[in-house]
Coordinates of C-alpha atoms in Angstrom, one line a residue:
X1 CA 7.3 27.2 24.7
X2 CA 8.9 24.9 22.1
X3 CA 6.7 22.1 20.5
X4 CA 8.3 19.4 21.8
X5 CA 8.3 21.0 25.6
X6 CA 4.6 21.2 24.4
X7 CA 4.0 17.7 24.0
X8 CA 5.9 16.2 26.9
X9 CA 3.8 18.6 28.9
X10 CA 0.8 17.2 27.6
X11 CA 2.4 13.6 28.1
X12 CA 3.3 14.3 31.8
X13 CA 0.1 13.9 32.2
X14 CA -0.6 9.9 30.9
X15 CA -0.5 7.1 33.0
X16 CA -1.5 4.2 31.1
X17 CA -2.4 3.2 26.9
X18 CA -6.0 4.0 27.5
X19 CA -5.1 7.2 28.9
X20 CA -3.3 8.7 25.7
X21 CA -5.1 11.2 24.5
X22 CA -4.8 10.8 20.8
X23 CA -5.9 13.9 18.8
X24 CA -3.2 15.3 20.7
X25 CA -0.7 13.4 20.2
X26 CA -1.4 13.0 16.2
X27 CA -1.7 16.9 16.0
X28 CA 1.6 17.3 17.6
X29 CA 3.3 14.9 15.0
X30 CA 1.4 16.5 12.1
X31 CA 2.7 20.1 13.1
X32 CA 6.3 18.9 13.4
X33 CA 6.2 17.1 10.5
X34 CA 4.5 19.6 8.6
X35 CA 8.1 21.9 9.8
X36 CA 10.4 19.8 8.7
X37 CA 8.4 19.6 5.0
X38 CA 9.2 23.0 4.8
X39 CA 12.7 23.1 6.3
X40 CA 13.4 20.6 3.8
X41 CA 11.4 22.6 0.5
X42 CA 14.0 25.4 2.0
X43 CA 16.9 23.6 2.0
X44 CA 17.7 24.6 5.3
X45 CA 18.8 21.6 6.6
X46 CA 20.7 22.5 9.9
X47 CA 17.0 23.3 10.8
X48 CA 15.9 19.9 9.2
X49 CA 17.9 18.3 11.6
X50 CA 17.0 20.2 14.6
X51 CA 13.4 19.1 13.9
X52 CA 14.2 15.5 13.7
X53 CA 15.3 15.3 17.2
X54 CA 12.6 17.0 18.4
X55 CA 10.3 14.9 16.7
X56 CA 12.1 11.4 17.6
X57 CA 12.6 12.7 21.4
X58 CA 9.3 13.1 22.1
X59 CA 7.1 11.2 24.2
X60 CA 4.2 11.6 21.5
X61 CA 5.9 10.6 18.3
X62 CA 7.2 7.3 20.7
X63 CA 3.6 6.8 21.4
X64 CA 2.3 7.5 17.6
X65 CA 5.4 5.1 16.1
X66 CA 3.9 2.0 19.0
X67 CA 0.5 2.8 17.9
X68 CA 1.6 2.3 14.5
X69 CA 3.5 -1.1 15.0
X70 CA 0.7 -2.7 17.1
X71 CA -1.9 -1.8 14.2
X72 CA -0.7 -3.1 11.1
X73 CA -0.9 -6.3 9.6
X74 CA 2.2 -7.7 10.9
X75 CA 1.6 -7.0 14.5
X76 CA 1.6 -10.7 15.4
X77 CA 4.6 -12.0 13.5
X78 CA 7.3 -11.9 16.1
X79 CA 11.2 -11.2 15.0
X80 CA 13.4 -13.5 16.4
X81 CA 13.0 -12.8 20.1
X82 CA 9.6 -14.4 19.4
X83 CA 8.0 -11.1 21.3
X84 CA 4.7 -9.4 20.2
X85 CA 2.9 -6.5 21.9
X86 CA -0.9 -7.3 22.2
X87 CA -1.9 -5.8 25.7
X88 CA -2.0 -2.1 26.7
X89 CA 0.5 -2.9 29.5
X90 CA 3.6 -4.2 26.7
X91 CA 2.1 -1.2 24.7
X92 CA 2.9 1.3 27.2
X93 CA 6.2 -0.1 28.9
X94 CA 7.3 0.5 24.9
X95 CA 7.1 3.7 24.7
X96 CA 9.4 4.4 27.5
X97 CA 12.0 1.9 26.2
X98 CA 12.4 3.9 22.5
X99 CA 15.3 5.4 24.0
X100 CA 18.3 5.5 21.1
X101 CA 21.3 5.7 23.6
X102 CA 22.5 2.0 24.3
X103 CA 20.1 1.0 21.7
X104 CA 21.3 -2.1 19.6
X105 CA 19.1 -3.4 16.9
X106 CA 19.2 -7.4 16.4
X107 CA 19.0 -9.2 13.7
X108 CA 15.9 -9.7 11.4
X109 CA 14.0 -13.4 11.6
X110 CA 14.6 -14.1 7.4
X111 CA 11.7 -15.8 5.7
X112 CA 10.5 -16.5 2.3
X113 CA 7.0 -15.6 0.4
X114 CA 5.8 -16.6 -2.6
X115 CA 6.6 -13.9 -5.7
X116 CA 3.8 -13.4 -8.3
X117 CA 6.4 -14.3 -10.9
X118 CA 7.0 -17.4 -9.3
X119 CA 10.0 -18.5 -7.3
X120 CA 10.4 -16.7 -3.2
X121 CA 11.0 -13.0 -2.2
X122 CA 13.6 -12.8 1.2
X123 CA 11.8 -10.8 3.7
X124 CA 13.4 -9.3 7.0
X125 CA 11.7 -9.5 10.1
X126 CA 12.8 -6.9 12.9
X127 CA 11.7 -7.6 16.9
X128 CA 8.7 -5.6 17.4
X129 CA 10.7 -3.3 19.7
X130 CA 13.4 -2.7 16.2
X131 CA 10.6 -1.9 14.2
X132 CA 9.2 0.8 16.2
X133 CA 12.5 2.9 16.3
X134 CA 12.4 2.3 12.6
X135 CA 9.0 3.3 12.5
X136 CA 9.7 6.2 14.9
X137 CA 12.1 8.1 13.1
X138 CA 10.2 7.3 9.9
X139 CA 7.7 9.6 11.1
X140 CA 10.8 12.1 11.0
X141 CA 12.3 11.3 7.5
X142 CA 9.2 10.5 5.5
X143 CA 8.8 14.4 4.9
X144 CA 11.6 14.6 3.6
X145 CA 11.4 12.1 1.2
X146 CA 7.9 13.2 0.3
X147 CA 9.4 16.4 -0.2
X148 CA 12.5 15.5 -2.4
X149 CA 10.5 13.1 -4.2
X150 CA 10.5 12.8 -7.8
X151 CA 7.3 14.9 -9.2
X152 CA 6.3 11.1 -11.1
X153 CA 7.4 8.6 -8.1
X154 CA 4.3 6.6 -7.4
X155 CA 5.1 3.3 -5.0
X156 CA 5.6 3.5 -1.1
X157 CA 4.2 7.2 -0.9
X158 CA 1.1 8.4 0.8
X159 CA -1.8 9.6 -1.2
X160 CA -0.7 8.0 -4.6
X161 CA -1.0 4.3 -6.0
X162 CA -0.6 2.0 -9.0
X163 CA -3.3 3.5 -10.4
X164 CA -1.5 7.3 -10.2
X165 CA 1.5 5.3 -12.2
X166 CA -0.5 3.9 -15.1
X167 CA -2.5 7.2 -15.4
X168 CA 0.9 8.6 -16.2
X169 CA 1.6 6.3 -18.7
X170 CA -2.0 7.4 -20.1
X171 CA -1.1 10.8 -19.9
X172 CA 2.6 10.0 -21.8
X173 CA 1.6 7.8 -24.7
X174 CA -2.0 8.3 -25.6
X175 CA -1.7 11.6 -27.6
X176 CA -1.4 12.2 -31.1
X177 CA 2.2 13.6 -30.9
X178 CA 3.3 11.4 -28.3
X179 CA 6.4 9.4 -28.3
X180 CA 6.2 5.9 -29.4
X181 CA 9.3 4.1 -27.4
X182 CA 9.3 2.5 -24.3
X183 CA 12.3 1.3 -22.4
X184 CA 11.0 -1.3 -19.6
X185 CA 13.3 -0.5 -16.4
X186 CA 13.6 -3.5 -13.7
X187 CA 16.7 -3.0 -11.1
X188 CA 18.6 -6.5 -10.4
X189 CA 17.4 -7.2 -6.6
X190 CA 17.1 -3.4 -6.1
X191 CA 16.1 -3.9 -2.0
X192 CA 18.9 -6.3 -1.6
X193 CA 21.8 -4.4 -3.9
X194 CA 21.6 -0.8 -2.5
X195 CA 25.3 0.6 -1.2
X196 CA 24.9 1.1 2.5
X197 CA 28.0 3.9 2.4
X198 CA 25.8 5.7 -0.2
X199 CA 22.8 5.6 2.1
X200 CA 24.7 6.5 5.2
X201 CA 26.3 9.4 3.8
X202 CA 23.2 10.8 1.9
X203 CA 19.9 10.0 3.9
X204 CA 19.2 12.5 6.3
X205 CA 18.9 11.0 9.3
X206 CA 20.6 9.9 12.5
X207 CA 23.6 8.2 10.8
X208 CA 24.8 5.7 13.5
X209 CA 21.5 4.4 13.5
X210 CA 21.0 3.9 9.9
X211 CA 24.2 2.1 10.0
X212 CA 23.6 -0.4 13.0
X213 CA 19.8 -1.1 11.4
X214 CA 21.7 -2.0 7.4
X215 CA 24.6 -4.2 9.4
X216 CA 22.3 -6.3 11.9
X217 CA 22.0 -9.3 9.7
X218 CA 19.9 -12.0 9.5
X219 CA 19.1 -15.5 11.0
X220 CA 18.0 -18.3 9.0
X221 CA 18.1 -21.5 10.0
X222 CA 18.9 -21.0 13.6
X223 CA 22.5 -19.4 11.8
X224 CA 23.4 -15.9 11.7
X225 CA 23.8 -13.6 8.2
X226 CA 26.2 -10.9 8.0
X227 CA 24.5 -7.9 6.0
X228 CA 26.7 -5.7 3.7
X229 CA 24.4 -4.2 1.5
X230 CA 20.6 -3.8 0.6
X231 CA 17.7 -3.0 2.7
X232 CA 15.4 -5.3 4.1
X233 CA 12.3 -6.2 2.7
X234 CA 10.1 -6.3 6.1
X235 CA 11.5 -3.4 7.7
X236 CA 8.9 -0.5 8.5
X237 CA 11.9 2.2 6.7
X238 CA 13.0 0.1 3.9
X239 CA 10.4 1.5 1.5
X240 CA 11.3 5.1 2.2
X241 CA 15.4 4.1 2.0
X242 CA 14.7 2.5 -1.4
X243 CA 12.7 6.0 -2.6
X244 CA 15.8 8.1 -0.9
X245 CA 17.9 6.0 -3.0
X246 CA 16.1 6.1 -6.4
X247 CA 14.8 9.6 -6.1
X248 CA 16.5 12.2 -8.9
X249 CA 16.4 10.3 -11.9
X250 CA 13.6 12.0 -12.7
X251 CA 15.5 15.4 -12.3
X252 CA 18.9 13.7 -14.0
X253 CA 16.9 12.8 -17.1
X254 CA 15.0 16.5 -17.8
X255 CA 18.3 18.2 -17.1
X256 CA 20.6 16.0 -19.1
X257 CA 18.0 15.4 -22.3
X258 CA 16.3 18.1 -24.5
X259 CA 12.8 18.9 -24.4
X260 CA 12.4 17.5 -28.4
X261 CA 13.3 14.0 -27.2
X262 CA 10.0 13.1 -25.5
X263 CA 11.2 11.9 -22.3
X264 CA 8.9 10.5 -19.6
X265 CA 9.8 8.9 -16.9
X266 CA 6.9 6.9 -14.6
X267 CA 8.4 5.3 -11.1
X268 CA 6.7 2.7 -8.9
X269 CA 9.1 1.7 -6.1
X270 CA 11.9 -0.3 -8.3
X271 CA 9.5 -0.7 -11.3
X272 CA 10.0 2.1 -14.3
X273 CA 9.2 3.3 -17.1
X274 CA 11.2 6.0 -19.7
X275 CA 9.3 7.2 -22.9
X276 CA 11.5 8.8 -25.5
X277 CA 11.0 9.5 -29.4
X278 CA 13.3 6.8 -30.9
X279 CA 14.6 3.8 -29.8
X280 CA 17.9 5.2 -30.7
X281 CA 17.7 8.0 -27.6
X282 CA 16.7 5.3 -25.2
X283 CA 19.8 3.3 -26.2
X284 CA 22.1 5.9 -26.4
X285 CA 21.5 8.6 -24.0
X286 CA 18.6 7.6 -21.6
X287 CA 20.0 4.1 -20.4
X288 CA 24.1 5.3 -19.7
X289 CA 22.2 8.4 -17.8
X290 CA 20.4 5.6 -15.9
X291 CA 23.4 3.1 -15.8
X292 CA 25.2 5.6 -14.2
X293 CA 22.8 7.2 -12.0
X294 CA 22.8 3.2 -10.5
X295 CA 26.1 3.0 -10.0
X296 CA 26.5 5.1 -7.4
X297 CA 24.0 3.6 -5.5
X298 CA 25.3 0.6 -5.9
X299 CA 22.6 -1.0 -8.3
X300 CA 22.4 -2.4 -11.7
X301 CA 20.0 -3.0 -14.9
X302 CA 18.8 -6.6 -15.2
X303 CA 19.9 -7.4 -18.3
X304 CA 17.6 -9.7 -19.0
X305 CA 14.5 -7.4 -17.9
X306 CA 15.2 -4.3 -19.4
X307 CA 13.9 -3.8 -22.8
X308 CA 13.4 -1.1 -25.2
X309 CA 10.1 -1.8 -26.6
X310 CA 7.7 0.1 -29.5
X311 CA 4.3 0.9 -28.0
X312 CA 2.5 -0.8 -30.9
X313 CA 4.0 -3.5 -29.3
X314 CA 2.9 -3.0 -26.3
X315 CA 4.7 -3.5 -22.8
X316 CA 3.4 -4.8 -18.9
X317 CA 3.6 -2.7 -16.1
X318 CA 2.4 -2.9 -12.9
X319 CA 0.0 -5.8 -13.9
X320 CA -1.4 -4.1 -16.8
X321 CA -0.6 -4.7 -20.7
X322 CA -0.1 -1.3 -22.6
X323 CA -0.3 -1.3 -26.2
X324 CA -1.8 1.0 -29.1
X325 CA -3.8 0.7 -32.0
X326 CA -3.3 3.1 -34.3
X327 CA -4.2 6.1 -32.7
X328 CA -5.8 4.2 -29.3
X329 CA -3.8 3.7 -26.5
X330 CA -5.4 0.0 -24.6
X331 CA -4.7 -0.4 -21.1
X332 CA -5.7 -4.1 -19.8
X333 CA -5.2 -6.6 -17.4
X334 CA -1.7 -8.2 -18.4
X335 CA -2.6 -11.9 -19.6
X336 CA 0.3 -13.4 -16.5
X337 CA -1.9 -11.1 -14.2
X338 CA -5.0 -12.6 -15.3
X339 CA -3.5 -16.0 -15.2
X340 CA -2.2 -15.6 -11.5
X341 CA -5.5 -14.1 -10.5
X342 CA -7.6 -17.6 -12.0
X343 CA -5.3 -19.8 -10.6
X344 CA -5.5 -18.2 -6.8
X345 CA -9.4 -18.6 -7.2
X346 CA -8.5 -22.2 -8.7
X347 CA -6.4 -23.5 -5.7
X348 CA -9.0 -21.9 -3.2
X349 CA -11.6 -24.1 -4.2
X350 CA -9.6 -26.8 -3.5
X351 CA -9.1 -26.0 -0.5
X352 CA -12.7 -25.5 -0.3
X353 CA -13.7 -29.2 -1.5
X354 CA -15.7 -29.8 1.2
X355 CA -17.3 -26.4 2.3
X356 CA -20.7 -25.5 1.8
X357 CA -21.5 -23.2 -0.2
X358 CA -22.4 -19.8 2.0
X359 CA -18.3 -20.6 3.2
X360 CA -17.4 -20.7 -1.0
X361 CA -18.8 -17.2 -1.4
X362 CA -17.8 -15.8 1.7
X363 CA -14.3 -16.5 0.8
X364 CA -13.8 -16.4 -2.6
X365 CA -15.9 -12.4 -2.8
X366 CA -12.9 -10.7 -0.4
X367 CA -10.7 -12.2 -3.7
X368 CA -12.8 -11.5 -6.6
X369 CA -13.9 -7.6 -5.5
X370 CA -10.2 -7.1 -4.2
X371 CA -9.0 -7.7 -8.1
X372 CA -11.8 -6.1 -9.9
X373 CA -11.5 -3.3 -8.1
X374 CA -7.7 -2.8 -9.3
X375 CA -7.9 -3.4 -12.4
X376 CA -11.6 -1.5 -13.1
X377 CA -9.9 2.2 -13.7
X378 CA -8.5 0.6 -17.3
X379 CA -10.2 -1.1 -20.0
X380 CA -10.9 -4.3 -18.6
X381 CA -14.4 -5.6 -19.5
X382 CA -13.9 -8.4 -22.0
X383 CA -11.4 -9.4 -19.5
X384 CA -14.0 -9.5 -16.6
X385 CA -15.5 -11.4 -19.1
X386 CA -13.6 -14.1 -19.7
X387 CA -12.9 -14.7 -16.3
X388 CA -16.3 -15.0 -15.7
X389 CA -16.8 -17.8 -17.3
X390 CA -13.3 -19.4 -16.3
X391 CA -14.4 -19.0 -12.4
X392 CA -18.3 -21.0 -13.7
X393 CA -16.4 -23.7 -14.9
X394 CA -14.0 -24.0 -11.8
X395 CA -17.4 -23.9 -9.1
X396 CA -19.4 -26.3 -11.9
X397 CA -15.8 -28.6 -11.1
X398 CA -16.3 -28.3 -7.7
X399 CA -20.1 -28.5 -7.3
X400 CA -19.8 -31.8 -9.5
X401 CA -17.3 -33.1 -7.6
X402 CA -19.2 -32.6 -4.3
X403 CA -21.9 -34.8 -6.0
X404 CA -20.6 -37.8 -8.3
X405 CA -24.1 -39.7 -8.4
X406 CA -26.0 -36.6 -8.9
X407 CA -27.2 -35.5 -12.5
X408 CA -26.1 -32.5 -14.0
X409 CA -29.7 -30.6 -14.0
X410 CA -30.2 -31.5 -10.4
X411 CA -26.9 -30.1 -9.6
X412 CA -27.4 -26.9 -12.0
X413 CA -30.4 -26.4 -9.9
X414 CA -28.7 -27.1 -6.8
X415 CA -26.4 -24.4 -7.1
X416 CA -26.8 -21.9 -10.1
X417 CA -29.3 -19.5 -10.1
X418 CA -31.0 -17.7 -13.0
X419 CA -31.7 -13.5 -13.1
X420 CA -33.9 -11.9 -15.5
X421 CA -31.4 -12.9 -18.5
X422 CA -28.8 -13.7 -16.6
X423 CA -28.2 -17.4 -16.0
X424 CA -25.5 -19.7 -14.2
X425 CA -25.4 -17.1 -11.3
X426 CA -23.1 -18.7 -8.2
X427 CA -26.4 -17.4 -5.4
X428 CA -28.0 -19.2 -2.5
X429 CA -31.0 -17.2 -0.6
X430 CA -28.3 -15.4 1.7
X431 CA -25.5 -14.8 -0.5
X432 CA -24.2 -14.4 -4.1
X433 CA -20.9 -14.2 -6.0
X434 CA -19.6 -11.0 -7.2
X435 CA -20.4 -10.7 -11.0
X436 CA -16.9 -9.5 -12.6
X437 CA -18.3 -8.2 -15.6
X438 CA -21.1 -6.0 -13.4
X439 CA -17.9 -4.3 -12.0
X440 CA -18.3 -0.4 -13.5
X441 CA -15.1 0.1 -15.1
X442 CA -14.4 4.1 -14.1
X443 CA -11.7 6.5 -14.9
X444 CA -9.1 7.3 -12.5
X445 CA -8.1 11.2 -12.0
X446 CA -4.5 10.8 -11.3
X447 CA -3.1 12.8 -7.9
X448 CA -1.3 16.2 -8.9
X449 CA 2.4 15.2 -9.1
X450 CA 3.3 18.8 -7.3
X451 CA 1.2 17.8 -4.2
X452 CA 3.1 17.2 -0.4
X453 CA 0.4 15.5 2.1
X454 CA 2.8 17.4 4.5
X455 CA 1.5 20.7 3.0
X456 CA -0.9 22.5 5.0
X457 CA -1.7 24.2 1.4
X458 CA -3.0 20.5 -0.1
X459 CA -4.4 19.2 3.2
X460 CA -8.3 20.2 1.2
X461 CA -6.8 18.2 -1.8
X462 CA -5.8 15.2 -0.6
X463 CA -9.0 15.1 2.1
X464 CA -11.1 15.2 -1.3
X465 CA -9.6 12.6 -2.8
X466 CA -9.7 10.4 0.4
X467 CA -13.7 11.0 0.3
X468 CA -13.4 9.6 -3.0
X469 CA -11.6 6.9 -2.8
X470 CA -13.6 5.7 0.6
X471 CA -16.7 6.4 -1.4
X472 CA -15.3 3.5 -4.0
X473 CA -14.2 1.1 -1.1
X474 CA -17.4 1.7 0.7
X475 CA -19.6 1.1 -2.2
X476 CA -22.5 -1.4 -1.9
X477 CA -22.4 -0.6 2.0
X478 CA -24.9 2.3 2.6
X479 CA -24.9 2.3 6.3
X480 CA -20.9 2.4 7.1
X481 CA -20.4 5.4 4.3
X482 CA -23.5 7.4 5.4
X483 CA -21.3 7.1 8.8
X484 CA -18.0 7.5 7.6
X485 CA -19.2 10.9 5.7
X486 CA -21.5 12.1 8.2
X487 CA -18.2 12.1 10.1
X488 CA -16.6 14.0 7.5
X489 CA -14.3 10.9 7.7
X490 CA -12.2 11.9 11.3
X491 CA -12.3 9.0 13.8
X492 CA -14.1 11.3 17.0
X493 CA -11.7 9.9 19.4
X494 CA -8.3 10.9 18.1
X495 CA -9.3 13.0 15.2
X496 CA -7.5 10.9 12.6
X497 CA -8.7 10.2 8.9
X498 CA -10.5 7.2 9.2
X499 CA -9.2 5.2 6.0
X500 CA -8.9 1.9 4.3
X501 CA -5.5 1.3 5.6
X502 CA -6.3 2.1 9.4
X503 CA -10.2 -0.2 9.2
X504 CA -12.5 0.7 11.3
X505 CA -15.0 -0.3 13.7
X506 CA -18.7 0.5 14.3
X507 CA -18.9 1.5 17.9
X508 CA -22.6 2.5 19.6
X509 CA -22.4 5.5 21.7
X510 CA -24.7 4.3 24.2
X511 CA -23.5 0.7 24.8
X512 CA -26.3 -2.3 23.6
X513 CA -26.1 -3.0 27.4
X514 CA -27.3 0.2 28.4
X515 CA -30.0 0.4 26.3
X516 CA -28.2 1.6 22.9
X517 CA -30.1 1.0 19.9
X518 CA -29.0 0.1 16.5
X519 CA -30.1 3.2 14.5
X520 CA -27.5 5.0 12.7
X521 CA -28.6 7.9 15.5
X522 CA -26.6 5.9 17.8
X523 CA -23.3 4.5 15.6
X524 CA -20.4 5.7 15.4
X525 CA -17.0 5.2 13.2
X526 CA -13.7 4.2 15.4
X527 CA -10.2 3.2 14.7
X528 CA -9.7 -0.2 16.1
X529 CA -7.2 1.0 18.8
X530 CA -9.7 4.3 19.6
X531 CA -12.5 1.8 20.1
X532 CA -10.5 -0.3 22.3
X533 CA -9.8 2.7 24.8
X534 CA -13.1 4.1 24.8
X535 CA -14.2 0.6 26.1
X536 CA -11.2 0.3 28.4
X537 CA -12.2 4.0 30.0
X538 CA -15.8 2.5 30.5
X539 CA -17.3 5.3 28.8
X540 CA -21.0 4.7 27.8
X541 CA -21.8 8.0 25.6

């Protein structure tokens, strides 16, 4: 019996959201996806294509792409139908409308966000119903991009991070013999430049579709956008478009450049990187090989942005400033990083003028561990440092202001705290601010560029770095990752990976209203949605 046959069998069987019976329906995915990895490795790709339709016919994948939707963050941002699906019923009528005959995709609700450079980013919006057929066949071409990626491609893929990219650049430049030039890539408005007849005729997927999703437009202002090139920031596929698109410079560069030359090239979605052994190589070989390699696609250098730059110098990438001394390569937080981060803690307090001061650590810990924990796999201590003291003087501002006729010792007293030698701490008897500089700065082990997380063959890798990684995230919180490893980190309702990304709740297997108790005897790990349907079936364990 075919796999897909397989899994509308097993579908026949549901009659509602709380009914879908989830490790199923993930393992079915998985195996299909796992297929087309290897179709694709092959380069067999009549079969490739076969696989896809399989995959975005079936019942399961339609059920796995509304699962996915109604998880993320932007579940309850609507597109311009002003629609969101929040109950099981709008859930499950979904999955029987992801049908692609008739189908017309509207266009995207355009907004603006703040850019950490400064000025606004455009981002796209789809209807929640547009960014499940996106997110549908996703789940068909997202092995193959995984698969045809470039081997040092780090943004937008699963299992790798920003801390993958700048462990490259560790790798690249902090030798002895290593090359000493580094030409700073930035694409000119890379999401919103890309050809559309370059993606339509080379990303393998249903090409109608592709089409009708790059042509829908936009509406801003109540007044519709035509859309003749780019992809949208906001939509679920952009990410893995833009990868399609950039993928093979890599490959163009080691085929077209000697081995003597030193070239490196590091990728995070449009953000690069190219080490060489003279500045002279960069200028006259490495950037026309790029220059042209863009031009197909549509795409273009900024001028303005792209530099060639000597790595005593030192460059930023990725929020980090990388520079060496004599024969040590630093890696730290980038001074406009550090800068942005202060200034987000700065206008929080403000906000926070009149909160007490429980609500001021409560709020301002999510922001402080969030950036010490990206930056704490390079060199950053004397930063954590300085910031330190930076974020005292803000809350001495704001304490001080909260209390104009107080004196400065009362206020000291009031709401500083002294440890052992430690002094000035930001405490109260129920909570305390994260110390920066007590973050443990540890070294990253960068993912194994050669690795598919559609492999069966690296399924025992990437599950050991996962452990890892939750380990870090988890750290501080005994109870949740005795839980999470007793698990062996699988959510026991749909057999998923349990994982930053997905959250989790802590669900008691026989319900507090029953009797349940509160011992870790009786807890149990869940996905949100798994937690919701457990509940919803009235099981009590």
């Amino acid at each position: 019996m075919d796999a897909n046959t397989l899994g509308d069998v097993a579908s026949a069987r549901w009659n509602q959201w709380h009914t879908i019976p989830w490790a199923e329906a993930f393992q079915h995915v998985r195996r299909l996806q796992a297929r087309i990895a290897k179709a694709a490795k092959d380069e067999n790709w009549r079969t490739v294509k076969r696989l896809q339709k399989l995959l975005v016919r079936s019942t399961t994948a339609r059920a796995v792409a509304v699962r996915r939707v109604t998880e993320n963050q932007g579940r309850k941002t609507p597109g311009v139908d002003g629609l969101t699906w929040s109950t099981p019923k709008e859930k499950w009528k979904a999955i029987s409308a992801l049908d692609s005959r008739g189908y017309r995709p509207k266009p995207l609700r355009r907004i603006h966000i703040p850019k950490a450079s400064g000025g606004k980013r455009p981002l796209g919006i789809p209807t929640m119903k547009d960014r499940t057929m996106q997110a549908l066949h996703w789940l068909a071409l997202d092995p193959v991009a995984e698969t045809r990626g470039d081997l040092n491609s780090y943004g937008f893929r699963s299992g790798r991070s920003t801390a993958d990219a700048i462990a490259q650049c560790h790798n690249a430049l902090s030798r002895e013999h290593s090359p000493q030039w580094v030409l700073e890539g930035d694409i000119k408005a890379c999401f919103d430049n890309i050809s559309h007849d370059w993606l339509v005729r080379n990303v393998p997927m249903d090409r109608r579709l592709l089409e009708k999703w790059l042509k829908a437009g936009f509406v801003e202002g109540r007044k519709l956008f035509p859309t003749d090139a780019g992809t949208p920031q906001g939509g679920i596929i952009s990410p893995c478009l833009a990868n399609l698109a950039l993928d093979g410079m890599d490959r163009l560069l080691k085929d077209s450049l000697p081995r003597r030359d030193k070239v490196n090239f590091i990728r995070y979605a449009d953000d690069f990187v190219v080490t060489a052994i003279s500045k002279e190589v960069l200028e006259a070989k490495v950037k026309p090989l790029i220059v042209g390699f863009l031009s197909e696609r549509g795409l273009t250098l900024s001028e303005k942005k792209t530099k060639i730059t000597h790595v005593t110098e030192g460059f930023d990438f990725l929020g980090w400033h990388v520079q060496k001394h004599k024969q040590f390569l630093n890696i730290v937080p980038s001074k406009r990083n550090a800068t942005a981060f202060y200034a987000k803690v700065r206008d929080r307090l403000r906000e926070l003028r009149g909160a007490r001061q429980d609500d001021v650590v409560f709020a301002l810990n999510p922001i402080l561990r969030g950036w010490a924990n990206y930056h704490q796999i390079v060199h950053a201590s004397r930063t954590f440092a300085k910031l330190d003291y930076q974020v005292t003087r803000a809350l001495w501002r704001w304490a001080t202001r909260r209390h104009p006729m107080k004196g400065k010792r009362w206020i000291k007293r009031r709401y500083f705290r002294r440890d052992d030698s430690r002094d000035w701490l930001f405490r109260t008897d129920v909570s305390s601010l994260i110390h920066l500089a007590k973050v443990p700065v540890v070294r990253h082990v960068k993912v194994r560029s050669d690795t598919n997380p559609y492999d069966p063959k690296d399924e025992a890798y990437f599950d050991e770095r996962l452990t890892r990684r939750m380990r870090s995230t988890l750290q501080g919180r005994r109870r949740l990752y005795w839980l999470w490893n007793r698990q062996e980190g699988i959510c026991p309702i749909c057999s998923a990976k349990i994982t930053k990304a997905t959250g989790w709740n802590v669900h008691h297997v026989v319900w507090r209203v029953y009797g349940g108790s509160d011992k870790l005897s009786n807890l149990q790990l869940l996905h949100p949605t798994c937690h919701k349907q457990l509940h919803a079936r009235g099981a009590k364990g």
